[in-house]
mmCIF file of N, CA and C in Angstrom:
data_model
loop_
_atom_site.group_PDB
_atom_site.id
_atom_site.type_symbol
_atom_site.label_atom_id
_atom_site.label_comp_id
_atom_site.label_asym_id
_atom_site.label_seq_id
_atom_site.Cartn_x
_atom_site.Cartn_y
_atom_site.Cartn_z
ATOM 1 N N MET A 1 0.822 -1.191 0.000
ATOM 2 C CA MET A 1 0.000 0.000 0.000
ATOM 3 C C MET A 1 0.869 1.258 0.000
ATOM 4 N N ALA A 2 1.943 1.216 0.765
ATOM 5 C CA ALA A 2 2.827 2.377 0.848
ATOM 6 C C ALA A 2 3.520 2.630 -0.486
ATOM 7 N N GLY A 3 3.828 1.559 -1.215
ATOM 8 C CA GLY A 3 4.481 1.706 -2.512
ATOM 9 C C GLY A 3 3.569 2.380 -3.530
ATOM 10 N N GLN A 4 2.286 2.041 -3.477
ATOM 11 C CA GLN A 4 1.337 2.674 -4.395
ATOM 12 C C GLN A 4 1.187 4.157 -4.079
ATOM 13 N N TRP A 5 1.155 4.492 -2.794
ATOM 14 C CA TRP A 5 1.009 5.890 -2.389
ATOM 15 C C TRP A 5 2.214 6.705 -2.845
ATOM 16 N N LEU A 6 3.400 6.122 -2.687
ATOM 17 C CA LEU A 6 4.621 6.814 -3.091
ATOM 18 C C LEU A 6 4.662 7.012 -4.612
ATOM 19 N N SER A 7 4.276 6.003 -5.368
ATOM 20 C CA SER A 7 4.293 6.154 -6.826
ATOM 21 C C SER A 7 3.238 7.171 -7.282
ATOM 22 N N MET A 8 2.117 7.247 -6.565
ATOM 23 C CA MET A 8 1.082 8.223 -6.902
ATOM 24 C C MET A 8 1.586 9.641 -6.631
ATOM 25 N N GLN A 9 2.312 9.844 -5.557
ATOM 26 C CA GLN A 9 2.863 11.165 -5.254
ATOM 27 C C GLN A 9 3.886 11.580 -6.308
ATOM 28 N N VAL A 10 4.721 10.670 -6.732
ATOM 29 C CA VAL A 10 5.715 10.971 -7.759
ATOM 30 C C VAL A 10 5.005 11.318 -9.066
ATOM 31 N N TYR A 11 3.928 10.602 -9.371
ATOM 32 C CA TYR A 11 3.162 10.852 -10.591
ATOM 33 C C TYR A 11 2.555 12.249 -10.572
ATOM 34 N N LEU A 12 2.049 12.685 -9.431
ATOM 35 C CA LEU A 12 1.411 13.993 -9.327
ATOM 36 C C LEU A 12 2.414 15.139 -9.208
ATOM 37 N N LEU A 13 3.604 14.861 -8.719
ATOM 38 C CA LEU A 13 4.574 15.923 -8.486
ATOM 39 C C LEU A 13 5.382 16.290 -9.728
ATOM 40 N N ASN A 14 5.360 15.466 -10.744
ATOM 41 C CA ASN A 14 6.170 15.740 -11.919
ATOM 42 C C ASN A 14 5.291 15.791 -13.179
ATOM 43 N N PRO A 15 4.441 16.808 -13.322
ATOM 44 C CA PRO A 15 3.517 16.844 -14.467
ATOM 45 C C PRO A 15 4.211 17.062 -15.809
ATOM 46 N N VAL A 16 5.335 17.763 -15.826
ATOM 47 C CA VAL A 16 6.031 18.010 -17.089
ATOM 48 C C VAL A 16 6.586 16.702 -17.649
ATOM 49 N N GLU A 17 7.174 15.908 -16.795
ATOM 50 C CA GLU A 17 7.704 14.612 -17.233
ATOM 51 C C GLU A 17 6.572 13.680 -17.662
ATOM 52 N N ASN A 18 5.456 13.744 -16.968
ATOM 53 C CA ASN A 18 4.303 12.919 -17.345
ATOM 54 C C ASN A 18 3.766 13.329 -18.714
ATOM 55 N N LEU A 19 3.683 14.614 -18.965
ATOM 56 C CA LEU A 19 3.215 15.099 -20.259
ATOM 57 C C LEU A 19 4.175 14.684 -21.367
ATOM 58 N N ARG A 20 5.452 14.778 -21.104
ATOM 59 C CA ARG A 20 6.458 14.385 -22.091
ATOM 60 C C ARG A 20 6.340 12.891 -22.425
ATOM 61 N N SER A 21 6.154 12.058 -21.421
ATOM 62 C CA SER A 21 6.018 10.621 -21.690
ATOM 63 C C SER A 21 4.705 10.321 -22.412
ATOM 64 N N TYR A 22 3.648 11.059 -22.105
ATOM 65 C CA TYR A 22 2.365 10.869 -22.788
ATOM 66 C C TYR A 22 2.494 11.211 -24.269
ATOM 67 N N ILE A 23 3.193 12.308 -24.568
ATOM 68 C CA ILE A 23 3.394 12.713 -25.963
ATOM 69 C C ILE A 23 4.251 11.687 -26.705
ATOM 70 N N ASN A 24 5.259 11.142 -26.036
ATOM 71 C CA ASN A 24 6.135 10.161 -26.680
ATOM 72 C C ASN A 24 5.447 8.825 -26.917
ATOM 73 N N THR A 25 4.506 8.446 -26.055
ATOM 74 C CA THR A 25 3.872 7.135 -26.195
ATOM 75 C C THR A 25 2.626 7.165 -27.073
ATOM 76 N N ARG A 26 2.030 8.326 -27.297
ATOM 77 C CA ARG A 26 0.795 8.416 -28.089
ATOM 78 C C ARG A 26 0.861 9.547 -29.129
ATOM 79 N N PRO A 27 1.793 9.512 -30.059
ATOM 80 C CA PRO A 27 1.913 10.612 -31.026
ATOM 81 C C PRO A 27 0.704 10.792 -31.948
ATOM 82 N N PRO A 28 0.031 9.741 -32.441
ATOM 83 C CA PRO A 28 -1.128 10.005 -33.309
ATOM 84 C C PRO A 28 -2.252 10.744 -32.579
ATOM 85 N N LEU A 29 -2.499 10.379 -31.349
ATOM 86 C CA LEU A 29 -3.540 11.045 -30.575
ATOM 87 C C LEU A 29 -3.174 12.504 -30.319
ATOM 88 N N VAL A 30 -1.921 12.761 -30.039
ATOM 89 C CA VAL A 30 -1.477 14.134 -29.785
ATOM 90 C C VAL A 30 -1.627 14.982 -31.051
ATOM 91 N N ILE A 31 -1.222 14.439 -32.187
ATOM 92 C CA ILE A 31 -1.353 15.183 -33.446
ATOM 93 C C ILE A 31 -2.824 15.446 -33.754
ATOM 94 N N PHE A 32 -3.682 14.447 -33.525
ATOM 95 C CA PHE A 32 -5.114 14.621 -33.758
ATOM 96 C C PHE A 32 -5.686 15.717 -32.864
ATOM 97 N N MET A 33 -5.333 15.712 -31.589
ATOM 98 C CA MET A 33 -5.867 16.715 -30.661
ATOM 99 C C MET A 33 -5.362 18.117 -31.009
ATOM 100 N N VAL A 34 -4.129 18.234 -31.431
ATOM 101 C CA VAL A 34 -3.600 19.537 -31.842
ATOM 102 C C VAL A 34 -4.332 20.022 -33.095
ATOM 103 N N SER A 35 -4.596 19.121 -34.029
ATOM 104 C CA SER A 35 -5.316 19.498 -35.255
ATOM 105 C C SER A 35 -6.746 19.930 -34.950
ATOM 106 N N VAL A 36 -7.439 19.185 -34.111
ATOM 107 C CA VAL A 36 -8.815 19.538 -33.748
ATOM 108 C C VAL A 36 -8.840 20.880 -33.022
ATOM 109 N N SER A 37 -7.875 21.102 -32.153
ATOM 110 C CA SER A 37 -7.804 22.380 -31.436
ATOM 111 C C SER A 37 -7.547 23.536 -32.399
ATOM 112 N N ALA A 38 -6.683 23.337 -33.369
ATOM 113 C CA ALA A 38 -6.396 24.395 -34.346
ATOM 114 C C ALA A 38 -7.631 24.727 -35.177
ATOM 115 N N VAL A 39 -8.384 23.714 -35.589
ATOM 116 C CA VAL A 39 -9.603 23.958 -36.366
ATOM 117 C C VAL A 39 -10.635 24.686 -35.511
ATOM 118 N N ALA A 40 -10.764 24.291 -34.245
ATOM 119 C CA ALA A 40 -11.717 24.956 -33.352
ATOM 120 C C ALA A 40 -11.354 26.425 -33.158
ATOM 121 N N ILE A 41 -10.083 26.701 -32.961
ATOM 122 C CA ILE A 41 -9.639 28.088 -32.792
ATOM 123 C C ILE A 41 -9.891 28.881 -34.074
ATOM 124 N N ALA A 42 -9.648 28.270 -35.230
ATOM 125 C CA ALA A 42 -9.893 28.960 -36.505
ATOM 126 C C ALA A 42 -11.374 29.283 -36.672
ATOM 127 N N PHE A 43 -12.260 28.320 -36.379
ATOM 128 C CA PHE A 43 -13.703 28.567 -36.502
ATOM 129 C C PHE A 43 -14.166 29.650 -35.539
ATOM 130 N N LEU A 44 -13.675 29.617 -34.315
ATOM 131 C CA LEU A 44 -14.060 30.643 -33.346
ATOM 132 C C LEU A 44 -13.585 32.023 -33.792
ATOM 133 N N THR A 45 -12.375 32.093 -34.319
ATOM 134 C CA THR A 45 -11.841 33.373 -34.792
ATOM 135 C C THR A 45 -12.644 33.903 -35.975
ATOM 136 N N ILE A 46 -12.950 33.039 -36.929
ATOM 137 C CA ILE A 46 -13.744 33.469 -38.091
ATOM 138 C C ILE A 46 -15.143 33.884 -37.656
ATOM 139 N N GLY A 47 -15.746 33.125 -36.747
ATOM 140 C CA GLY A 47 -17.074 33.477 -36.248
ATOM 141 C C GLY A 47 -17.080 34.818 -35.547
ATOM 142 N N TYR A 48 -16.067 35.070 -34.738
ATOM 143 C CA TYR A 48 -15.973 36.353 -34.040
ATOM 144 C C TYR A 48 -15.778 37.494 -35.035
ATOM 145 N N PHE A 49 -14.959 37.266 -36.055
ATOM 146 C CA PHE A 49 -14.719 38.293 -37.070
ATOM 147 C C PHE A 49 -16.015 38.669 -37.773
ATOM 148 N N PHE A 50 -16.790 37.668 -38.199
ATOM 149 C CA PHE A 50 -18.043 37.956 -38.897
ATOM 150 C C PHE A 50 -19.082 38.560 -37.971
ATOM 151 N N LYS A 51 -18.963 38.292 -36.681
ATOM 152 C CA LYS A 51 -19.910 38.876 -35.731
ATOM 153 C C LYS A 51 -19.656 40.375 -35.557
ATOM 154 N N ILE A 52 -18.383 40.786 -35.505
ATOM 155 C CA ILE A 52 -18.085 42.196 -35.250
ATOM 156 C C ILE A 52 -17.960 43.016 -36.527
ATOM 157 N N LYS A 53 -17.745 42.379 -37.658
ATOM 158 C CA LYS A 53 -17.517 43.086 -38.919
ATOM 159 C C LYS A 53 -18.692 42.845 -39.849
ATOM 160 N N GLU A 54 -19.273 43.929 -40.357
ATOM 161 C CA GLU A 54 -20.374 43.795 -41.304
ATOM 162 C C GLU A 54 -19.802 43.662 -42.706
ATOM 163 N N ILE A 55 -20.121 42.577 -43.356
ATOM 164 C CA ILE A 55 -19.661 42.318 -44.711
ATOM 165 C C ILE A 55 -20.776 42.728 -45.664
ATOM 166 N N LYS A 56 -20.490 43.678 -46.531
ATOM 167 C CA LYS A 56 -21.506 44.159 -47.467
ATOM 168 C C LYS A 56 -21.244 43.573 -48.844
ATOM 169 N N SER A 57 -22.282 43.035 -49.436
ATOM 170 C CA SER A 57 -22.194 42.481 -50.781
ATOM 171 C C SER A 57 -22.955 43.394 -51.729
ATOM 172 N N PRO A 58 -22.332 43.855 -52.811
ATOM 173 C CA PRO A 58 -23.051 44.727 -53.745
ATOM 174 C C PRO A 58 -24.237 44.013 -54.387
ATOM 175 N N GLU A 59 -24.151 42.711 -54.591
ATOM 176 C CA GLU A 59 -25.262 41.967 -55.180
ATOM 177 C C GLU A 59 -26.451 41.942 -54.232
ATOM 178 N N PHE A 60 -26.186 41.811 -52.948
ATOM 179 C CA PHE A 60 -27.273 41.747 -51.973
ATOM 180 C C PHE A 60 -28.023 43.070 -51.914
ATOM 181 N N THR A 61 -27.305 44.185 -51.897
ATOM 182 C CA THR A 61 -27.989 45.475 -51.804
ATOM 183 C C THR A 61 -28.775 45.756 -53.078
ATOM 184 N N GLU A 62 -28.250 45.356 -54.231
ATOM 185 C CA GLU A 62 -28.973 45.564 -55.480
ATOM 186 C C GLU A 62 -30.266 44.742 -55.480
ATOM 187 N N THR A 63 -30.187 43.505 -55.071
ATOM 188 C CA THR A 63 -31.370 42.649 -55.014
ATOM 189 C C THR A 63 -32.358 43.178 -53.994
ATOM 190 N N ARG A 64 -31.864 43.613 -52.868
ATOM 191 C CA ARG A 64 -32.747 44.121 -51.826
ATOM 192 C C ARG A 64 -33.450 45.396 -52.286
ATOM 193 N N ASP A 65 -32.716 46.292 -52.953
ATOM 194 C CA ASP A 65 -33.336 47.517 -53.462
ATOM 195 C C ASP A 65 -34.424 47.181 -54.475
ATOM 196 N N ARG A 66 -34.151 46.228 -55.351
ATOM 197 C CA ARG A 66 -35.124 45.830 -56.350
ATOM 198 C C ARG A 66 -36.364 45.229 -55.676
ATOM 199 N N THR A 67 -36.162 44.418 -54.662
ATOM 200 C CA THR A 67 -37.279 43.817 -53.939
ATOM 201 C C THR A 67 -38.082 44.881 -53.216
ATOM 202 N N ASP A 68 -37.412 45.842 -52.600
ATOM 203 C CA ASP A 68 -38.114 46.929 -51.914
ATOM 204 C C ASP A 68 -38.930 47.757 -52.898
ATOM 205 N N ASP A 69 -38.369 48.025 -54.086
ATOM 206 C CA ASP A 69 -39.105 48.784 -55.103
ATOM 207 C C ASP A 69 -40.333 48.012 -55.571
ATOM 208 N N ASP A 70 -40.184 46.706 -55.791
ATOM 209 C CA ASP A 70 -41.329 45.888 -56.210
ATOM 210 C C ASP A 70 -42.413 45.902 -55.142
ATOM 211 N N TRP A 71 -42.001 45.782 -53.889
ATOM 212 C CA TRP A 71 -42.966 45.775 -52.788
ATOM 213 C C TRP A 71 -43.697 47.121 -52.713
ATOM 214 N N ARG A 72 -42.931 48.214 -52.892
ATOM 215 C CA ARG A 72 -43.532 49.545 -52.858
ATOM 216 C C ARG A 72 -44.523 49.723 -54.013
ATOM 217 N N ASP A 73 -44.148 49.257 -55.209
ATOM 218 C CA ASP A 73 -45.044 49.354 -56.369
ATOM 219 C C ASP A 73 -46.325 48.558 -56.143
ATOM 220 N N GLN A 74 -46.200 47.367 -55.601
ATOM 221 C CA GLN A 74 -47.388 46.553 -55.340
ATOM 222 C C GLN A 74 -48.288 47.216 -54.311
ATOM 223 N N ARG A 75 -47.693 47.812 -53.324
ATOM 224 C CA ARG A 75 -48.490 48.454 -52.278
ATOM 225 C C ARG A 75 -49.227 49.676 -52.831
ATOM 226 N N GLU A 76 -48.528 50.460 -53.662
ATOM 227 C CA GLU A 76 -49.142 51.666 -54.225
ATOM 228 C C GLU A 76 -50.250 51.330 -55.220
ATOM 229 N N THR A 77 -50.068 50.287 -56.017
ATOM 230 C CA THR A 77 -51.068 49.947 -57.034
ATOM 231 C C THR A 77 -52.144 49.014 -56.505
ATOM 232 N N GLY A 78 -51.964 48.494 -55.301
ATOM 233 C CA GLY A 78 -52.963 47.600 -54.726
ATOM 234 C C GLY A 78 -52.879 46.182 -55.244
ATOM 235 N N GLN A 79 -51.805 45.845 -55.929
ATOM 236 C CA GLN A 79 -51.657 44.482 -56.431
ATOM 237 C C GLN A 79 -51.268 43.561 -55.289
ATOM 238 N N ARG A 80 -51.718 42.341 -55.401
ATOM 239 C CA ARG A 80 -51.333 41.359 -54.403
ATOM 240 C C ARG A 80 -50.025 40.711 -54.827
ATOM 241 N N GLY A 81 -49.291 40.211 -53.854
ATOM 242 C CA GLY A 81 -48.039 39.537 -54.145
ATOM 243 C C GLY A 81 -48.278 38.168 -54.750
ATOM 244 N N PHE A 82 -47.217 37.497 -55.077
ATOM 245 C CA PHE A 82 -47.291 36.188 -55.714
ATOM 246 C C PHE A 82 -48.044 35.191 -54.846
ATOM 247 N N HIS A 83 -47.705 35.131 -53.578
ATOM 248 C CA HIS A 83 -48.328 34.144 -52.693
ATOM 249 C C HIS A 83 -49.819 34.412 -52.537
ATOM 250 N N SER A 84 -50.207 35.662 -52.455
ATOM 251 C CA SER A 84 -51.621 35.991 -52.315
ATOM 252 C C SER A 84 -52.383 35.599 -53.565
ATOM 253 N N SER A 85 -51.811 35.871 -54.736
ATOM 254 C CA SER A 85 -52.524 35.544 -55.973
ATOM 255 C C SER A 85 -52.632 34.040 -56.158
ATOM 256 N N VAL A 86 -51.617 33.302 -55.762
ATOM 257 C CA VAL A 86 -51.673 31.845 -55.882
ATOM 258 C C VAL A 86 -52.736 31.288 -54.950
ATOM 259 N N SER A 87 -52.788 31.772 -53.715
ATOM 260 C CA SER A 87 -53.797 31.262 -52.791
ATOM 261 C C SER A 87 -55.193 31.644 -53.261
ATOM 262 N N GLY A 88 -55.344 32.818 -53.891
ATOM 263 C CA GLY A 88 -56.638 33.213 -54.441
ATOM 264 C C GLY A 88 -57.062 32.295 -55.574
ATOM 265 N N GLU A 89 -56.117 31.908 -56.422
ATOM 266 C CA GLU A 89 -56.428 30.987 -57.518
ATOM 267 C C GLU A 89 -56.815 29.619 -56.974
ATOM 268 N N LEU A 90 -56.152 29.179 -55.925
ATOM 269 C CA LEU A 90 -56.472 27.877 -55.348
ATOM 270 C C LEU A 90 -57.855 27.876 -54.712
ATOM 271 N N GLU A 91 -58.272 29.005 -54.152
ATOM 272 C CA GLU A 91 -59.595 29.082 -53.548
ATOM 273 C C GLU A 91 -60.681 28.970 -54.608
ATOM 274 N N ARG A 92 -60.414 29.479 -55.796
ATOM 275 C CA ARG A 92 -61.408 29.415 -56.876
ATOM 276 C C ARG A 92 -61.602 27.998 -57.388
ATOM 277 N N ILE A 93 -60.569 27.191 -57.290
ATOM 278 C CA ILE A 93 -60.636 25.814 -57.821
ATOM 279 C C ILE A 93 -61.408 24.968 -56.909
#
């Protein structure tokens, strides 16, 4: 029992040596964990960048302006949108 306690204390007191032996005995697992960590850090960094930075696309604003103009024209002329006209046609059938 005393021998186990002593070996446990040595194991806990030398974490650098334990880490070094773990890396030497399991290199594929270490490489995998480093790769997964790098991908996670990259995704978090990209996500944070897109959260704080507004990315403007010229195509999106052009499409949005066109959609807003169509909506305004329909509202002014009293025309129904596509979905309303389709549901009206279905009610007639």
